[in-house]
């Protein structure tokens, strides 16, 4: 057990103030929104895209009384009963604690690094080893400088094996991760393209990743990814070379999966896995050799590998019956992932009422300590109702403040579902895999059709963080959520942005803003194209119009005067070259005079839009736009006599014209994972459009496929019909081989014309089966180029009949 004094010792700081030195610590907190157990927490004021010192007051209000901070000048006088420790660097401090905690454990610790596959290998090893070990695995995506510290800190005394992921994005980052994880078994999954991860060469990247293995007694990797394997790097290798320890002799795939034939110490062995794609085969081989290293018999390995399960999407947000939102997280259950899921439940502002359906935990060791934490965690939420499944949870019933229902089994709950009134609420369904709570979710969710767009809300958050890091100090951030957030969702996306404390949201029309308000979004919202007929709603729902012409200005002023409104927030749009909406320079003086004598309004911001911020051949024009904007904006501000926010940058402007970030920027397409500026940002892709194969046909040479006989077969072929057509937003120009889709990692072209609800693919060269999943846009940017459009059009064109499925992982 740690106390504030032991923390002080570990951090060996000489600058501190201890009001209560008996304060015990089990949780490390860096985000004041994510505090759950104030009694045992210490708050670290970490400086990342935001300065954690700003949130000390909030953390204090919530009850935290121990802080590790770095600002020398920070005044602690408002917090007389709190502990403060000053350190040079708070991130390093949290890492130092994790490293000390790690030293308490003398168990196998598997450290995984590599460009891809880390999470799958981690989760699969968990599936494979959990019968013998009490396995700890780092929560998904907790693999960064801070994430690793938090995951190592979560190691508990009863764990007998740990699997922890290490992710780096630039040189110099691995050393700190090594000190915290200090793996005894090191795994390198693979090595992707160097420039994608901020390294100048593959070798530099390899050298950096290898630092994780400093004290590892076993290092497992593939000779495919490591040049001069063996001669330079020692370890246990797999690959097709004579010298590999685990030598792959053959890999064959059929509809059921893949068979891997390998030689290990004179013995030839076959492993069958239920996957066909190359990445899964590689990840499975990595798991096999880990099991060999841990001393498992081949018969056991074979048996378990055969039963590997694909990773399911976690934390899916789905539309439920009776106007509910269902968060489906039915794959694992432990305190850490429950906390993450409850955070996500809390973000669902579209419902004021929230319920939780909770199964027993995955591992049987449900100690009183865990139970106490669970009770505190649940009582910290404003839950209307808690549904418990499994006797192991019954001990907490009386301690829970909400209404509690309890069942011995999932089947019992399902039988009782019709009697529980779930309506107008957000329901988190959280359970360990063996409880099969997905059956509960199926009952509560509205049925959706086979073509879906999957939206990764966590990726939006991650992209946001990257753009934030590009912003100069104190620059505000406005996110464009117009056109259903570029096709990615309404309140689902807005809730994430609000949780991440954005400054502004922007929609195109009043209706879009009204939808967000009805769903409980409270951030200020600007409306780009207001018109007279919607002023009523504008005011009722507190939306702020872009005022772009004298006509709309006068109309709005008149409207406000009639209802005697003063100081209504508005935004002035200047036209500096787009020639779309906005006051031109020669209309400016006139507009300013009107604004000056109109107490009805208050100008919150003035802005303009860059025409070609991403086009290097138009630099001069862009510079001129920025100059003209600044001049006019300054005149507006001095003419009004009060400060007005100035903004002109869109996504590519933020990157290419950092000097023009001014007071605020307007982030659009970058948030949704599309980087058009070619500057090495590591954006995560947000949306994936998926469909399925309805039928496969064998056809002979010279037969034709589809309307007007456009798809003429040049050879005997196999043709797959998939359930997406131009009515879903799959552009007709993508027919006849222009469009490419992906099936199990393999790219195939369209054939023939795209139909209204379907189209056909030529799958002659690949293995595919009816019912297989198809990724519709494996490369959105390229696809857009192929039909001479831009990714924006493809994204927003995906029809509303394509169901959106949201997940957060
Ligand atoms: C859509 C829009 C943006 C965002 O543009 P991106 O290129 O998607 O970043 C910014 N400002 C205005 C006025 C817009 O209409």
Tab-separated table of N, CA, C and O in Angstrom, residues 210-260:
chain	number	residue	atom	x	y	z
A	210	UNK	N	13.613	-1.794	-30.110
A	210	UNK	CA	14.388	-2.842	-29.449
A	210	UNK	C	14.759	-2.458	-28.019
A	210	UNK	O	15.017	-3.309	-27.185
A	211	UNK	N	14.773	-1.166	-27.729
A	211	UNK	CA	15.140	-0.720	-26.377
A	211	UNK	C	14.208	-1.290	-25.316
A	211	UNK	O	14.572	-1.417	-24.155
A	212	UNK	N	12.995	-1.655	-25.734
A	212	UNK	CA	12.048	-2.241	-24.776
A	212	UNK	C	12.605	-3.537	-24.176
A	212	UNK	O	12.275	-3.911	-23.073
A	213	UNK	N	13.454	-4.213	-24.945
A	213	UNK	CA	13.882	-5.563	-24.556
A	213	UNK	C	15.153	-5.576	-23.711
A	213	UNK	O	15.771	-6.617	-23.547
A	214	UNK	N	15.520	-4.428	-23.177
A	214	UNK	CA	16.777	-4.284	-22.457
A	214	UNK	C	17.075	-5.436	-21.489
A	214	UNK	O	18.160	-5.990	-21.488
A	215	UNK	N	16.109	-5.788	-20.647
A	215	UNK	CA	16.356	-6.867	-19.682
A	215	UNK	C	15.595	-8.145	-20.008
A	215	UNK	O	15.529	-9.051	-19.176
A	216	UNK	N	14.988	-8.205	-21.183
A	216	UNK	CA	14.164	-9.388	-21.488
A	216	UNK	C	15.044	-10.615	-21.650
A	216	UNK	O	16.099	-10.550	-22.282
A	217	UNK	N	14.610	-11.715	-21.069
A	217	UNK	CA	15.401	-12.938	-21.228
A	217	UNK	C	14.987	-13.677	-22.487
A	217	UNK	O	15.721	-14.495	-23.002
A	218	UNK	N	13.794	-13.404	-22.970
A	218	UNK	CA	13.368	-14.002	-24.229
A	218	UNK	C	12.840	-12.898	-25.126
A	218	UNK	O	12.020	-12.082	-24.704
A	219	UNK	N	13.319	-12.871	-26.373
A	219	UNK	CA	12.837	-11.866	-27.330
A	219	UNK	C	12.311	-12.618	-28.549
A	219	UNK	O	13.019	-13.434	-29.136
A	220	UNK	N	11.060	-12.378	-28.861
A	220	UNK	CA	10.417	-13.130	-29.944
A	220	UNK	C	10.093	-12.192	-31.101
A	220	UNK	O	9.497	-11.145	-30.890
A	221	UNK	N	10.484	-12.577	-32.298
A	221	UNK	CA	10.199	-11.725	-33.459
A	221	UNK	C	10.294	-12.537	-34.732
A	221	UNK	O	10.705	-13.700	-34.711
A	222	UNK	N	9.916	-11.899	-35.853
A	222	UNK	CA	9.990	-12.596	-37.120
A	222	UNK	C	11.192	-12.097	-37.900
A	222	UNK	O	11.447	-10.891	-37.962
A	223	UNK	N	11.904	-13.029	-38.524
A	223	UNK	CA	13.056	-12.602	-39.323
A	223	UNK	C	12.604	-11.802	-40.539
A	223	UNK	O	13.384	-11.086	-41.141
A	224	UNK	N	11.305	-11.880	-40.882
A	224	UNK	CA	10.797	-11.071	-42.000
A	224	UNK	C	10.973	-9.584	-41.753
A	224	UNK	O	11.079	-8.800	-42.676
A	225	UNK	N	10.911	-9.203	-40.477
A	225	UNK	CA	10.885	-7.766	-40.188
A	225	UNK	C	12.219	-7.247	-39.675
A	225	UNK	O	12.380	-6.065	-39.449
A	226	UNK	N	13.127	-8.163	-39.401
A	226	UNK	CA	14.378	-7.729	-38.805
A	226	UNK	C	15.520	-8.114	-39.725
A	226	UNK	O	15.835	-9.289	-39.861
A	227	UNK	N	16.128	-7.149	-40.384
A	227	UNK	CA	17.244	-7.462	-41.258
A	227	UNK	C	18.370	-8.072	-40.425
A	227	UNK	O	18.556	-7.699	-39.265
A	228	UNK	N	19.074	-8.985	-40.985
A	228	UNK	CA	20.170	-9.655	-40.286
A	228	UNK	C	19.728	-10.251	-38.958
A	228	UNK	O	20.451	-10.197	-37.978
A	229	UNK	N	18.522	-10.786	-38.940
A	229	UNK	CA	18.066	-11.457	-37.723
A	229	UNK	C	19.156	-12.450	-37.350
A	229	UNK	O	19.845	-12.963	-38.204
A	230	UNK	N	19.297	-12.731	-36.112
A	230	UNK	CA	20.281	-13.692	-35.616
A	230	UNK	C	21.686	-13.107	-35.578
A	230	UNK	O	22.314	-13.110	-34.538
A	231	UNK	N	22.188	-12.623	-36.734
A	231	UNK	CA	23.578	-12.197	-36.698
A	231	UNK	C	23.732	-10.969	-35.800
A	231	UNK	O	24.710	-10.821	-35.094
A	232	UNK	N	22.747	-10.100	-35.817
A	232	UNK	CA	22.857	-8.906	-34.980
A	232	UNK	C	21.968	-8.993	-33.748
A	232	UNK	O	22.369	-8.662	-32.644
A	233	UNK	N	20.743	-9.443	-33.958
A	233	UNK	CA	19.800	-9.446	-32.847
A	233	UNK	C	19.597	-10.877	-32.370
A	233	UNK	O	19.258	-11.750	-33.154
A	234	UNK	N	19.728	-11.087	-31.113
A	234	UNK	CA	19.525	-12.446	-30.650
A	234	UNK	C	18.104	-12.581	-30.142
A	234	UNK	O	17.491	-11.614	-29.680
A	235	UNK	N	17.589	-13.776	-30.226
A	235	UNK	CA	16.232	-14.001	-29.769
A	235	UNK	C	15.687	-15.234	-30.456
A	235	UNK	O	16.423	-15.973	-31.108
A	236	UNK	N	14.404	-15.414	-30.285
A	236	UNK	CA	13.736	-16.574	-30.854
A	236	UNK	C	12.993	-16.072	-32.082
A	236	UNK	O	12.128	-15.205	-31.974
A	237	UNK	N	13.349	-16.586	-33.265
A	237	UNK	CA	12.739	-16.046	-34.478
A	237	UNK	C	11.772	-17.029	-35.124
A	237	UNK	O	11.922	-18.238	-34.994
A	238	UNK	N	10.813	-16.456	-35.843
A	238	UNK	CA	10.008	-17.283	-36.739
A	238	UNK	C	10.112	-16.708	-38.137
A	238	UNK	O	10.363	-15.519	-38.316
A	239	UNK	N	9.941	-17.583	-39.118
A	239	UNK	CA	10.041	-17.134	-40.500
A	239	UNK	C	10.278	-18.330	-41.406
A	239	UNK	O	10.191	-19.480	-40.959
A	240	UNK	N	10.601	-18.028	-42.648
A	240	UNK	CA	10.745	-19.130	-43.614
A	240	UNK	C	12.199	-19.529	-43.823
A	240	UNK	O	12.496	-20.397	-44.632
A	241	UNK	N	13.105	-18.878	-43.098
A	241	UNK	CA	14.519	-19.196	-43.297
A	241	UNK	C	14.932	-20.461	-42.561
A	241	UNK	O	14.408	-20.778	-41.499
A	242	UNK	N	15.966	-21.095	-43.119
A	242	UNK	CA	16.580	-22.263	-42.514
A	242	UNK	C	16.951	-21.984	-41.053
A	242	UNK	O	16.803	-22.823	-40.179
A	243	UNK	N	17.435	-20.766	-40.792
A	243	UNK	CA	17.976	-20.466	-39.464
A	243	UNK	C	16.898	-20.094	-38.435
A	243	UNK	O	17.204	-19.905	-37.269
A	244	UNK	N	15.661	-19.965	-38.863
A	244	UNK	CA	14.632	-19.575	-37.899
A	244	UNK	C	14.331	-20.681	-36.897
A	244	UNK	O	14.273	-21.861	-37.254
A	245	UNK	N	14.123	-20.292	-35.643
A	245	UNK	CA	13.831	-21.287	-34.608
A	245	UNK	C	12.504	-21.974	-34.860
A	245	UNK	O	12.341	-23.163	-34.633
A	246	UNK	N	11.551	-21.175	-35.262
A	246	UNK	CA	10.233	-21.726	-35.582
A	246	UNK	C	10.066	-21.488	-37.065
A	246	UNK	O	9.778	-20.372	-37.510
A	247	UNK	N	10.310	-22.543	-37.841
A	247	UNK	CA	10.407	-22.331	-39.281
A	247	UNK	C	9.083	-22.654	-39.952
A	247	UNK	O	8.527	-23.741	-39.788
A	248	UNK	N	8.563	-21.695	-40.708
A	248	UNK	CA	7.285	-21.883	-41.385
A	248	UNK	C	7.541	-22.635	-42.691
A	248	UNK	O	8.294	-22.163	-43.550
A	249	UNK	N	6.907	-23.784	-42.830
A	249	UNK	CA	7.115	-24.574	-44.047
A	249	UNK	C	6.026	-24.286	-45.069
A	249	UNK	O	6.266	-24.253	-46.262
A	250	UNK	N	4.832	-24.080	-44.566
A	250	UNK	CA	3.744	-23.842	-45.506
A	250	UNK	C	2.551	-23.183	-44.806
A	250	UNK	O	2.309	-23.429	-43.632
A	251	UNK	N	1.865	-22.323	-45.557
A	251	UNK	CA	0.613	-21.764	-45.039
A	251	UNK	C	-0.443	-21.932	-46.121
A	251	UNK	O	-0.235	-21.513	-47.258
A	252	UNK	N	-1.539	-22.603	-45.810
A	252	UNK	CA	-2.582	-22.745	-46.826
A	252	UNK	C	-3.902	-22.262	-46.240
A	252	UNK	O	-4.140	-22.381	-45.045
A	253	UNK	N	-4.718	-21.661	-47.095
A	253	UNK	CA	-6.003	-21.146	-46.596
A	253	UNK	C	-7.155	-21.795	-47.348
A	253	UNK	O	-7.052	-22.066	-48.544
A	254	UNK	N	-8.221	-22.025	-46.645
A	254	UNK	CA	-9.464	-22.408	-47.313
A	254	UNK	C	-10.597	-21.654	-46.616
A	254	UNK	O	-10.330	-20.770	-45.803
A	255	UNK	N	-11.814	-22.011	-46.940
A	255	UNK	CA	-12.919	-21.209	-46.404
A	255	UNK	C	-13.004	-21.242	-44.878
A	255	UNK	O	-13.497	-20.328	-44.250
A	256	UNK	N	-12.483	-22.318	-44.275
A	256	UNK	CA	-12.620	-22.424	-42.823
A	256	UNK	C	-11.520	-21.668	-42.089
A	256	UNK	O	-11.667	-21.316	-40.926
A	257	UNK	N	-10.412	-21.445	-42.755
A	257	UNK	CA	-9.329	-20.769	-42.062
A	257	UNK	C	-7.990	-21.068	-42.702
A	257	UNK	O	-7.911	-21.304	-43.906
A	258	UNK	N	-6.948	-21.042	-41.880
A	258	UNK	CA	-5.607	-21.261	-42.424
A	258	UNK	C	-4.927	-22.386	-41.670
A	258	UNK	O	-5.160	-22.578	-40.476
A	259	UNK	N	-4.084	-23.116	-42.420
A	259	UNK	CA	-3.287	-24.158	-41.777
A	259	UNK	C	-1.831	-23.730	-41.857
A	259	UNK	O	-1.320	-23.425	-42.932
A	260	UNK	N	-1.179	-23.691	-40.709
A	260	UNK	CA	0.220	-23.279	-40.660
A	260	UNK	C	1.035	-24.538	-40.377
A	260	UNK	O	0.832	-25.203	-39.360
